[in-house]
CSV table of C-alpha atoms in Angstrom, one decimal:
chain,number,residue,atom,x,y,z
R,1,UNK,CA,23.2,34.3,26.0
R,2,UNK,CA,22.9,31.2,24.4
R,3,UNK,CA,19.7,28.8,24.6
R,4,UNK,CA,19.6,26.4,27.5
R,5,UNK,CA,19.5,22.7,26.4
R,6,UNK,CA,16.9,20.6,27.3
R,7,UNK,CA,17.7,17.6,30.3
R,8,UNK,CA,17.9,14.2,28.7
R,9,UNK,CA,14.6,13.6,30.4
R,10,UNK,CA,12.9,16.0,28.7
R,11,UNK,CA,14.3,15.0,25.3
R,12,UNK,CA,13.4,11.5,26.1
R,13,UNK,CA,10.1,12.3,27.0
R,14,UNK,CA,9.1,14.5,24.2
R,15,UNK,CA,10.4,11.8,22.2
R,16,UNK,CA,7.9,9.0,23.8
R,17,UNK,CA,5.3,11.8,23.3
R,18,UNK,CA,6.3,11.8,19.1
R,19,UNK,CA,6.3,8.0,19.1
R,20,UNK,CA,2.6,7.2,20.6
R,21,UNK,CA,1.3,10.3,17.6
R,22,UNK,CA,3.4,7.2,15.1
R,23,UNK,CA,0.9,4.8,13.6
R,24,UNK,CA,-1.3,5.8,10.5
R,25,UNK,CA,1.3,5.3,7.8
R,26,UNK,CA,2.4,1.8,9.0
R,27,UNK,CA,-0.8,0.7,8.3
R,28,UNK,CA,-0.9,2.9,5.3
R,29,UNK,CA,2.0,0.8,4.2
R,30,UNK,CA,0.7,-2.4,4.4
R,31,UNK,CA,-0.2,-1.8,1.1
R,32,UNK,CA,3.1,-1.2,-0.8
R,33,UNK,CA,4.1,-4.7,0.9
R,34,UNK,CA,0.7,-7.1,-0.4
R,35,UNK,CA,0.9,-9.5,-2.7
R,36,UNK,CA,0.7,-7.4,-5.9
R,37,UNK,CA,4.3,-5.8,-4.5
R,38,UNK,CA,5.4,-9.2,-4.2
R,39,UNK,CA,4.6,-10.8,-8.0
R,40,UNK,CA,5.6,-7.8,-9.6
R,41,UNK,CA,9.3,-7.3,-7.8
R,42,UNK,CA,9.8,-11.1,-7.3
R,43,UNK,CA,9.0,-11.3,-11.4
R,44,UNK,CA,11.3,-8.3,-11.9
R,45,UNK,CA,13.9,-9.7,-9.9
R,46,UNK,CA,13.8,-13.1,-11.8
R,47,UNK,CA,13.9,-12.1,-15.0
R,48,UNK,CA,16.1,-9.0,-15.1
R,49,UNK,CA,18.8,-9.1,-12.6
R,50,UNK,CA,18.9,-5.7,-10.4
R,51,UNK,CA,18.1,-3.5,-13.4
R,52,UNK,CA,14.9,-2.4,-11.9
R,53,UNK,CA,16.4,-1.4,-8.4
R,54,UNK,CA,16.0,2.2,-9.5
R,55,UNK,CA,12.3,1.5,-10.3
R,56,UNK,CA,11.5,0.4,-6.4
R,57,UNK,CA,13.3,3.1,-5.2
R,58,UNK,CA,11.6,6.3,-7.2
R,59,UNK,CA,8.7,4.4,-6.7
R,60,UNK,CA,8.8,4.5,-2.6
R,61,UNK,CA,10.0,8.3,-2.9
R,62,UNK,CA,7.2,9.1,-5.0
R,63,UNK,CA,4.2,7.2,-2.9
R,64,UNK,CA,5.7,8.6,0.7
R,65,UNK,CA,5.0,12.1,-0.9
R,66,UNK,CA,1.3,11.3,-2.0
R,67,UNK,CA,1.3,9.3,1.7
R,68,UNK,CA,2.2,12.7,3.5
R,69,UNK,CA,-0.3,14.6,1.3
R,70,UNK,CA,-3.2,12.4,2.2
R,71,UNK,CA,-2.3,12.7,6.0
R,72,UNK,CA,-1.8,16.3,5.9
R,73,UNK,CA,-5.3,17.0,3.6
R,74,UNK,CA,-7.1,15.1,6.7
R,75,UNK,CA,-5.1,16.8,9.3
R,76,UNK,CA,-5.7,20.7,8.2
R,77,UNK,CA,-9.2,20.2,6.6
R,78,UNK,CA,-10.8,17.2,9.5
R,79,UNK,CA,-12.1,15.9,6.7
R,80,UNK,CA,-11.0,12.6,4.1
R,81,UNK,CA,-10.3,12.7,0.8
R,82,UNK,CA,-13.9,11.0,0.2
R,83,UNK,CA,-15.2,13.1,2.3
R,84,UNK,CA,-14.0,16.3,0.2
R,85,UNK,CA,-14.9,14.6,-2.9
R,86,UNK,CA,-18.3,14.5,-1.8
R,87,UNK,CA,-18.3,18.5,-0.5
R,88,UNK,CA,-17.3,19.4,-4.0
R,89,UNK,CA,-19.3,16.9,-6.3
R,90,UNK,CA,-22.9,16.8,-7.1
R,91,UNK,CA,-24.9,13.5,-6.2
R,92,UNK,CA,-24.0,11.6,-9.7
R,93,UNK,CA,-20.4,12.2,-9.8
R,94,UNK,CA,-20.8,11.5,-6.1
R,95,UNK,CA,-22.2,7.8,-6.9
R,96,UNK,CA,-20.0,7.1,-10.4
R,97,UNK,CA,-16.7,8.5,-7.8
R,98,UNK,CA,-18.1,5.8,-5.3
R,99,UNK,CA,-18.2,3.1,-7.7
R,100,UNK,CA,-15.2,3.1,-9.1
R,101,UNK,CA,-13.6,3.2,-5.7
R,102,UNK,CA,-15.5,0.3,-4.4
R,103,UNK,CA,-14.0,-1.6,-7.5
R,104,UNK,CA,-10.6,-0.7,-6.1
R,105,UNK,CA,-11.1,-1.7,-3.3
R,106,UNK,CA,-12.8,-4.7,-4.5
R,107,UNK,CA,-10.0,-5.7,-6.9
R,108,UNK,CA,-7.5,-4.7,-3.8
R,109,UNK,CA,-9.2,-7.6,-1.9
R,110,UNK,CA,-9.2,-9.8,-4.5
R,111,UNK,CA,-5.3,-9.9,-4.6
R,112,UNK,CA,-4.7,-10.1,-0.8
R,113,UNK,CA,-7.2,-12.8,-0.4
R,114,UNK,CA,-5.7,-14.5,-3.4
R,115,UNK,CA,-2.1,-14.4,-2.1
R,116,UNK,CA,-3.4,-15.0,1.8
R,117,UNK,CA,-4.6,-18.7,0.0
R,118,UNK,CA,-1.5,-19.1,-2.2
R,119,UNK,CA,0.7,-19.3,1.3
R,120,UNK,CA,-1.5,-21.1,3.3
R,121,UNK,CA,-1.5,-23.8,0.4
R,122,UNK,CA,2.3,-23.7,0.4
R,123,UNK,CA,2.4,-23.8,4.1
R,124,UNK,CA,-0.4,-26.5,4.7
R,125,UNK,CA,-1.3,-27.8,1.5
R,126,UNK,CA,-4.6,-26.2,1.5
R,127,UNK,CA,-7.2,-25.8,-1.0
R,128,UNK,CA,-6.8,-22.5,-2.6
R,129,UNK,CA,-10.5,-22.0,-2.1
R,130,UNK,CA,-10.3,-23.1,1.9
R,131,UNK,CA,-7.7,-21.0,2.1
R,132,UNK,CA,-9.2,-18.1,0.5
R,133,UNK,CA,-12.1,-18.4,2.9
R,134,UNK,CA,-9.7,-18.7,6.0
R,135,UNK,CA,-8.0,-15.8,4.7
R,136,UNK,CA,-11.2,-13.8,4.6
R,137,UNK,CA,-12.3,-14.7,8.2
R,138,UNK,CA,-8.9,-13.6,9.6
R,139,UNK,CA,-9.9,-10.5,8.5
R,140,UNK,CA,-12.9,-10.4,10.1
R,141,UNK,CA,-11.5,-10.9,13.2
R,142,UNK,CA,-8.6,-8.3,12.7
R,143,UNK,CA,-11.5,-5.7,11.6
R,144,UNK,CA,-13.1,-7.1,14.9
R,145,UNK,CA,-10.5,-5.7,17.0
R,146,UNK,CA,-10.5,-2.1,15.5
R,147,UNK,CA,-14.2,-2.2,15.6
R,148,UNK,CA,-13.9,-2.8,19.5
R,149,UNK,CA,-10.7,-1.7,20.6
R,150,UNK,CA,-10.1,1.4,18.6
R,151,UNK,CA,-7.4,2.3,16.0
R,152,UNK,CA,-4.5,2.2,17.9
R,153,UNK,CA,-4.8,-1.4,19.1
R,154,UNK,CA,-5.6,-2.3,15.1
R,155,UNK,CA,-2.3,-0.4,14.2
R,156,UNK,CA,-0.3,-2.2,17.1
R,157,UNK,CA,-1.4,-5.3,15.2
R,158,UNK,CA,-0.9,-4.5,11.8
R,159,UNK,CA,2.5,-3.1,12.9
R,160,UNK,CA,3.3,-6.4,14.2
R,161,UNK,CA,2.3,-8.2,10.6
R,162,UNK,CA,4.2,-5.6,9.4
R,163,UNK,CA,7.4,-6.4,11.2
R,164,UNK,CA,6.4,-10.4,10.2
R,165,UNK,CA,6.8,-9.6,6.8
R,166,UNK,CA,9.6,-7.5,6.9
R,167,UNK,CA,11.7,-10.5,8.9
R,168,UNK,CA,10.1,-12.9,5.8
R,169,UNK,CA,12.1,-10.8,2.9
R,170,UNK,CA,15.0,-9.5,4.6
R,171,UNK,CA,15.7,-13.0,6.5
R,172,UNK,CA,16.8,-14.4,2.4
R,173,UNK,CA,19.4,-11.0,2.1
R,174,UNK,CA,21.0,-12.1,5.4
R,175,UNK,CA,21.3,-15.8,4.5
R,176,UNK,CA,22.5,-15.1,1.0
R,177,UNK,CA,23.9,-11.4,0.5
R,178,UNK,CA,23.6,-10.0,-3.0
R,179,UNK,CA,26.5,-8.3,-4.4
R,180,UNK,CA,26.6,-4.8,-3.7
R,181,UNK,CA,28.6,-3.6,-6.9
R,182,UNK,CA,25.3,-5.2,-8.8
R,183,UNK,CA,23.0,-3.7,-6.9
R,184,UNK,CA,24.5,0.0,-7.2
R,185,UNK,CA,24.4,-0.7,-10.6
R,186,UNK,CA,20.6,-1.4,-10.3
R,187,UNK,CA,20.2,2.4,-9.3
R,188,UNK,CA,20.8,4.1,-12.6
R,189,UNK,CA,17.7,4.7,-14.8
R,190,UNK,CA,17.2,2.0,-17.5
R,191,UNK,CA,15.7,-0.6,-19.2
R,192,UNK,CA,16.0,-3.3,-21.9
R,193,UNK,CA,13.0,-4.0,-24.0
R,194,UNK,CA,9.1,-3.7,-23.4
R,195,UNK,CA,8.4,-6.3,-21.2
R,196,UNK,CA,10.6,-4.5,-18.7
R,197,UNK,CA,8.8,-1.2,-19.0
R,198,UNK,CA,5.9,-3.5,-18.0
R,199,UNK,CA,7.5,-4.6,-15.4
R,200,UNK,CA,8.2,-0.9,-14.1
R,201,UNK,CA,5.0,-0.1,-14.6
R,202,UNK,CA,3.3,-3.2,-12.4
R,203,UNK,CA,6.2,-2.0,-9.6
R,204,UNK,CA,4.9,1.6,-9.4
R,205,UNK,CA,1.3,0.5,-10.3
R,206,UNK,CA,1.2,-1.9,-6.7
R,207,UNK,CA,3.9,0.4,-5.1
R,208,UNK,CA,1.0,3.7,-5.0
R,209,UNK,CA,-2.6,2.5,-4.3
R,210,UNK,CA,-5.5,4.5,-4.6
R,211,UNK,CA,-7.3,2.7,-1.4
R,212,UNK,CA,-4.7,3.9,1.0
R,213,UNK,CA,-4.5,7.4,-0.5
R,214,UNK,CA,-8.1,7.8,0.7
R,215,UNK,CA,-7.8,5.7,3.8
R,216,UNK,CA,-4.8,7.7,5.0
R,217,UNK,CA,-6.5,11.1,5.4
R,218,UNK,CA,-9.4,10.0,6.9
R,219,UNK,CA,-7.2,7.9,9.9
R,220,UNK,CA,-5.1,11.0,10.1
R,221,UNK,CA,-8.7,12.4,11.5
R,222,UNK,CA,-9.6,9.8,13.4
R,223,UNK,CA,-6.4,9.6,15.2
R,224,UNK,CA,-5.6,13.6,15.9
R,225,UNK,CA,-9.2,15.2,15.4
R,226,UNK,CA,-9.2,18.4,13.4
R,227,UNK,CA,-6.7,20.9,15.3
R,228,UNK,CA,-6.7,25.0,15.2
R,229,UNK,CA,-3.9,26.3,12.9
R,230,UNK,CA,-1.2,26.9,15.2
R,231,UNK,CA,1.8,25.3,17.2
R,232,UNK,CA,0.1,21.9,17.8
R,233,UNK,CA,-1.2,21.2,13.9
R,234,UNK,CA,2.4,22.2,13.1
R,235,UNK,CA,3.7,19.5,15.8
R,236,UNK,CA,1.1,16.6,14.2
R,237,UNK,CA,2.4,18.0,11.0
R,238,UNK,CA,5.8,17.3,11.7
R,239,UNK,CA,4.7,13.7,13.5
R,240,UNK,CA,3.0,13.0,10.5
R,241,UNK,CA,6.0,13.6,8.5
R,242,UNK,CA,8.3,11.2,10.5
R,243,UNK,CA,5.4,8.7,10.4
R,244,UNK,CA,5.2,8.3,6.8
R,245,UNK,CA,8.9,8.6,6.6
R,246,UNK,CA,10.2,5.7,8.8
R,247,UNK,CA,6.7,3.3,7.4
R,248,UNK,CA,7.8,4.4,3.8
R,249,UNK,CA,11.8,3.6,4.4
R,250,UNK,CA,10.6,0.1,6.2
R,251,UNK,CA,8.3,-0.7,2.8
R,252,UNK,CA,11.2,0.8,0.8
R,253,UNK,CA,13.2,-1.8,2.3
R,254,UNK,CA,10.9,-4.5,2.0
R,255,UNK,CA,10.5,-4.2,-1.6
R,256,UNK,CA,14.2,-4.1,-2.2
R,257,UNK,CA,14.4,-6.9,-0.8
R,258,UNK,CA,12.1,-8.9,-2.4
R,259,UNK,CA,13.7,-7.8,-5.7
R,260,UNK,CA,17.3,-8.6,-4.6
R,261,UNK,CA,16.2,-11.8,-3.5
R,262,UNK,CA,15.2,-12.9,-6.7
R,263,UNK,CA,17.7,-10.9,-8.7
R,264,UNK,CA,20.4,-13.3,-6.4
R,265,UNK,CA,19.1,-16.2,-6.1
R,266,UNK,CA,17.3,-17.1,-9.1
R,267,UNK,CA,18.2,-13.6,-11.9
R,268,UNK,CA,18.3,-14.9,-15.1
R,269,UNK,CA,15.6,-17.6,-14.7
R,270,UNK,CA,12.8,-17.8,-17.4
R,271,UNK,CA,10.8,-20.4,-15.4
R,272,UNK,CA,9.9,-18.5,-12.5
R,273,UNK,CA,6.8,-17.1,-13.2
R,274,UNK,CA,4.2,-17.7,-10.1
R,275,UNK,CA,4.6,-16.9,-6.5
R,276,UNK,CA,4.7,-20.8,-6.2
R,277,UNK,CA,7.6,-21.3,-8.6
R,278,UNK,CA,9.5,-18.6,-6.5
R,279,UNK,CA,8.8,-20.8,-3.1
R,280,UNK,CA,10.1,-24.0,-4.7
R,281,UNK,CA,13.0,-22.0,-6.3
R,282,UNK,CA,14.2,-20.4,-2.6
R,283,UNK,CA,13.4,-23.9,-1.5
R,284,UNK,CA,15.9,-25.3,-3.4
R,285,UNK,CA,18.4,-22.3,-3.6
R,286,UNK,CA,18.3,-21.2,0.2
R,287,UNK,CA,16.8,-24.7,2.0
R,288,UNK,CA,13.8,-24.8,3.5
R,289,UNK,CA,14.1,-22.4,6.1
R,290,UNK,CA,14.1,-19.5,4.0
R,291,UNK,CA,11.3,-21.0,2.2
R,292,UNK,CA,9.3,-21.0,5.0
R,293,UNK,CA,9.8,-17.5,5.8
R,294,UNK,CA,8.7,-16.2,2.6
R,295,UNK,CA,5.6,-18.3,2.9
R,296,UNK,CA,4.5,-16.7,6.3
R,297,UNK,CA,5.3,-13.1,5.0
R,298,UNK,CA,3.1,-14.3,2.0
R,299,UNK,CA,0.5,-15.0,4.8
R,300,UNK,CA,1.4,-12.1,6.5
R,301,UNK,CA,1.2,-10.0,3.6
R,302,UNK,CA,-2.8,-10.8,2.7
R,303,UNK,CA,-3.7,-11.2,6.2
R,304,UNK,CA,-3.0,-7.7,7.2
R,305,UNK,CA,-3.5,-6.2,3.4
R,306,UNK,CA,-6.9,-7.5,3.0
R,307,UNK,CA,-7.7,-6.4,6.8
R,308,UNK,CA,-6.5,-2.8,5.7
R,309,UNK,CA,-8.4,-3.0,2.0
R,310,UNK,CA,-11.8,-3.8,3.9
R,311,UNK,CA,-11.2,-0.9,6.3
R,312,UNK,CA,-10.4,2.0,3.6
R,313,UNK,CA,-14.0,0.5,1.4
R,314,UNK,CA,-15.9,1.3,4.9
R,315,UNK,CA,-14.3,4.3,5.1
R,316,UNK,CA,-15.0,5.4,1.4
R,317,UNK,CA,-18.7,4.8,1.2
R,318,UNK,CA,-19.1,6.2,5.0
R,319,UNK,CA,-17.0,9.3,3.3
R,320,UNK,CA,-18.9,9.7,-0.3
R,321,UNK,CA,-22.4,8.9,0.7
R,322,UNK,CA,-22.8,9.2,4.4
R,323,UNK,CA,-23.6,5.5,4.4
R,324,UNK,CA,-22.6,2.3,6.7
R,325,UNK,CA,-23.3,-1.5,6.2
R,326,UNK,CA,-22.8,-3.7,8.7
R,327,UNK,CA,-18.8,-5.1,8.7
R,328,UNK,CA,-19.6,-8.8,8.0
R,329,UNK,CA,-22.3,-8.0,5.6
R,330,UNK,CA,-19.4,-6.1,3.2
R,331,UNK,CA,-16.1,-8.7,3.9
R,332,UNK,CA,-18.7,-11.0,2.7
R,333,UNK,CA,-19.8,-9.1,-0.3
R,334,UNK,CA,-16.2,-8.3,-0.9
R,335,UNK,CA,-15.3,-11.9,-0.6
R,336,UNK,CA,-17.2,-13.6,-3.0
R,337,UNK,CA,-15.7,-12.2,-6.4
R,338,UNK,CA,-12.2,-13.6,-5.0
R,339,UNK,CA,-13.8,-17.1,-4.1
R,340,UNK,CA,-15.4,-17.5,-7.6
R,341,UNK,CA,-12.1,-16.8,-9.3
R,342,UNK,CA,-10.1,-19.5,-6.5
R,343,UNK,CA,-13.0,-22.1,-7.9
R,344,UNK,CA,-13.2,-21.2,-11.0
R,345,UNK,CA,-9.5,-22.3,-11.5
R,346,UNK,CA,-8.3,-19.2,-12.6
R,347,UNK,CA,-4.7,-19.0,-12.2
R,348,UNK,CA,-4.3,-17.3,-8.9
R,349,UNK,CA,-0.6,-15.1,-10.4
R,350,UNK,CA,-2.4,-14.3,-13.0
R,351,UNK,CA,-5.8,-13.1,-11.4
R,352,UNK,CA,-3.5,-10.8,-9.0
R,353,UNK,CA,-1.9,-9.1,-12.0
R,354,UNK,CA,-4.8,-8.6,-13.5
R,355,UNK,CA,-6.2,-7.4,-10.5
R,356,UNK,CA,-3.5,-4.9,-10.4
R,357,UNK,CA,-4.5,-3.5,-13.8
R,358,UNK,CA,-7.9,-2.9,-12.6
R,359,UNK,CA,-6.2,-0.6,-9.6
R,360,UNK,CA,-4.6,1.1,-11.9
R,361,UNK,CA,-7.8,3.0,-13.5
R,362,UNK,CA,-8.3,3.9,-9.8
R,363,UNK,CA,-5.3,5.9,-9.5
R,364,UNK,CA,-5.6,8.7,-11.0
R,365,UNK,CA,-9.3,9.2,-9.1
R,366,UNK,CA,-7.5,9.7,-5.9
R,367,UNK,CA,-4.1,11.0,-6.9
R,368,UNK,CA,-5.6,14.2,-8.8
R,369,UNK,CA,-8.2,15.7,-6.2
R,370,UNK,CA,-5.3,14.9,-3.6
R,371,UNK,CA,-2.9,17.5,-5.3
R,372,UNK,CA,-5.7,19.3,-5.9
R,373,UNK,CA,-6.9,20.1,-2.6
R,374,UNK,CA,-4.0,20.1,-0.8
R,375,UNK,CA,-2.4,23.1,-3.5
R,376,UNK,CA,-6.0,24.8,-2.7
R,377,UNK,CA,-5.3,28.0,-0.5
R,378,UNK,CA,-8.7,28.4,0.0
R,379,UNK,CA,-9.2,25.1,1.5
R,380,UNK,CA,-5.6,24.7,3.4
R,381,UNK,CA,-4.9,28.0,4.2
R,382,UNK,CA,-0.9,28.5,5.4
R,383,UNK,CA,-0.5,25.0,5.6
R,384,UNK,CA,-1.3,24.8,1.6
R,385,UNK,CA,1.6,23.1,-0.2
R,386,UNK,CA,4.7,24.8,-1.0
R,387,UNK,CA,4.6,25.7,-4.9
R,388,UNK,CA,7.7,23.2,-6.0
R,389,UNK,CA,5.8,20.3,-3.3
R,390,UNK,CA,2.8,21.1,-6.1
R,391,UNK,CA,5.2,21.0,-9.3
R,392,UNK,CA,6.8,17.6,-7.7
R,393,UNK,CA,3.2,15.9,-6.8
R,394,UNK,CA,1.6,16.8,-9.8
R,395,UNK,CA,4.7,15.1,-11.5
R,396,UNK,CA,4.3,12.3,-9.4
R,397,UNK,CA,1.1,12.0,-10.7
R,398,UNK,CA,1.0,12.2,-14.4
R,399,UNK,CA,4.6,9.8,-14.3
R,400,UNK,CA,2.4,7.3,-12.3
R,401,UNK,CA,-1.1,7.6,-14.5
R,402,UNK,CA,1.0,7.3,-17.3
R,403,UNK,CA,3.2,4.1,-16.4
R,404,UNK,CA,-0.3,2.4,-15.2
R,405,UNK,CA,-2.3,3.8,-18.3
R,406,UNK,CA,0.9,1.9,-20.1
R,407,UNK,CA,0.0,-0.9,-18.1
R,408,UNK,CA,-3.2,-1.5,-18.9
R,409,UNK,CA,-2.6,-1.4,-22.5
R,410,UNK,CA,0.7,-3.7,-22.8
R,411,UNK,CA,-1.6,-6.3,-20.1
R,412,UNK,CA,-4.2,-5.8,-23.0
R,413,UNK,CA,-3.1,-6.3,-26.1
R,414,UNK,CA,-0.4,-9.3,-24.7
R,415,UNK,CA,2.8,-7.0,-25.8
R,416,UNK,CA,5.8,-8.4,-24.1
């Protein structure tokens, strides 16, 4: 006898059940759309046609593995990643592990701030520094509402930024289709010359950040608790996996689309080397409505990025030393270094590159003990990873600590 199907009802509502579990990774994602993502694939785009399409796509494949892995580490253990560091680590590695990740997440804000000003001084004409600060106390007030409304409400709204910048990017494909012969051709492996190794590197390097990797596991707690190993971890399990899944095909998206954007519109350019000249060159190429869209997904971008970069430093220290400040007291604190640099009159495209090198030495921190713990049988019992998932995320993570190690030096000694 066969198996009775279920009524559409039932399917319908067991689907509405899946959706409301959906949330963690799109905020997760926010981070593989800031405005690091955006220098790196609009410069890529610019300068080397759609050579580097197969660089945006490993790298979205690769980070929705190390996504699921964080999720899944806070799901079967209850506990985050900084939060197993610190179970595992005597008190100095404890406070040197805690240090470095406060820089990351320091030199995290210090790119979303930087490209939150950069739009509002293309939108409004703004001081870069006003801006900056306007920028900053946005994010107060979007750390505000998951402070008093919980985390869902935060991840409704950081959906909806989300969804902002998505419209921004793929608004410039719809007005002005790329070729799709060219952009196949983008998808096989290959490069031409160092400067576009660098540029792979700086894709993958703000494509997989170390400040969501810890961030991820410890919402995955707050959102479904710590369940018993049985049917209903396997069910979040399974949630989780479509989560990360549909947020990693939307960022996907969004960063293809920045890249084909500038591979169509403007491929081939040497003078197109700040956010700003890219406005002014989609200005011109595409008119001013396009323009304007890429602007408010720049806004977009930092508003929500810098939101989600303040969020994941509360959680680390709360997670590595059992320690909380006061919300306003650290988007302050993390504020200032971004500020200086805005009055300073550093160059705010280059600041955010360099800002991305200085994520880079964070990777590997929270890539390794990730693979590490969740390939731990002790620690994840039947739900420990499969041995090939192991093989593949340790891959993933020498390929990326390598590329940003390669980074770091070619942003260091000037090679191009």
């Amino acid at each position: 006898m066969g198996t009775a199907l279920a009524s559409p009802s039932t399917v319908f509502n067991r689907a509405k059940s899946a959706s409301l579990l959906l949330g963690p990774a799109f905020v997760a994602s926010i981070a593989y759309v800031d405005p690091g993502n955006i220098a790196s694939n609009v410069s890529a785009g610019a300068q080397y046609g759609y050579l580097l399409v197969w660089v945006v796509v490993l790298a979205n494949a690769m980070a929705a593995l190390v996504q699921y892995l964080s999720a899944k580490a806070g799901l079967v253990t209850g506990r985050s990643l900084p939060e197993l560091v610190r179970d595992t680590s005597g008190r100095r590695m404890r406070l040197a592990y805690w240090a470095q990740a406060e820089l990351a997440a320091m030199a995290t804000d210090l790119a979303e701030v930087i490209g939150g000003a950069i739009a509002l001084q293309l939108l409004f004409h703004l001081p870069l520094v006003l801006g900056g600060v306007i920028t900053g106390a946005v994010s107060i007030v979007l750390l505000g509402v998951q402070n008093r409304r919980g985390q869902r409400t935060f991840e409704r709204v950081i959906i909806g930024l989300l969804a902002i910048i998505s419209i921004g990017f793929v608004a410039s494909l719809v007005i002005s289709p790329p070729p799709l012969g060219a952009t196949a051709g983008g998808l096989l492996p290959r490069f031409e010359g160092t400067q576009s190794v660098l540029l792979a590197a700086a894709i993958v390097g703000a494509t997989v950040m170390p400040h969501v990797i810890y961030l991820h596991s410890g919402m995955s707690v707050e959102r479904h608790g710590h369940p018993e190993p049985g049917p209903v971890r396997a069910r979040l399990l399974r949630v989780n996996r479509w989560d990360v899944g549909i947020a990693m095909v939307i960022a996907g998206a969004v960063n293809l689309a920045m890249l084909l954007m500038a591979a169509h519109t403007f491929g081939g350019r040497t003078d197109i080397n700040t956010i700003q000249d890219a406005y002014h060159a989609v200005h011109s190429s595409l008119g001013v409505t396009a323009a304007l869209l890429l602007a408010i997904a720049l806004l977009a971008s930092g508003l929500a990025s810098t939101s989600v970069g303040a969020y994941a430093g509360a959680m680390i220290m709360e997670g590595l030393l059992r320690r909380r400040i006061p919300l306003l007291l650290r988007r302050v604190v993390t504020l200032i270094p971004a500020l200086a640099i805005l009055a300073v009159g550093v160059d705010p495209t280059r600041a955010l590159i360099v800002s991305q090198v200085v994520l880079s030495f964070g990777i590997p921190f929270a890539l390794i003990p990730l693979v590490r713990f969740t390939g731990d049988r002790a620690l994840m019992g039947a739900d420990v990873n499969r041995r090939v998932t192991t093989a593949i995320a340790w891959a993933i993570a020498a390929v990326i600590t390598a590329l940003n190690l390669l980074l770091i030096y070619l942003t260091l000694t000037g090679r191009s």
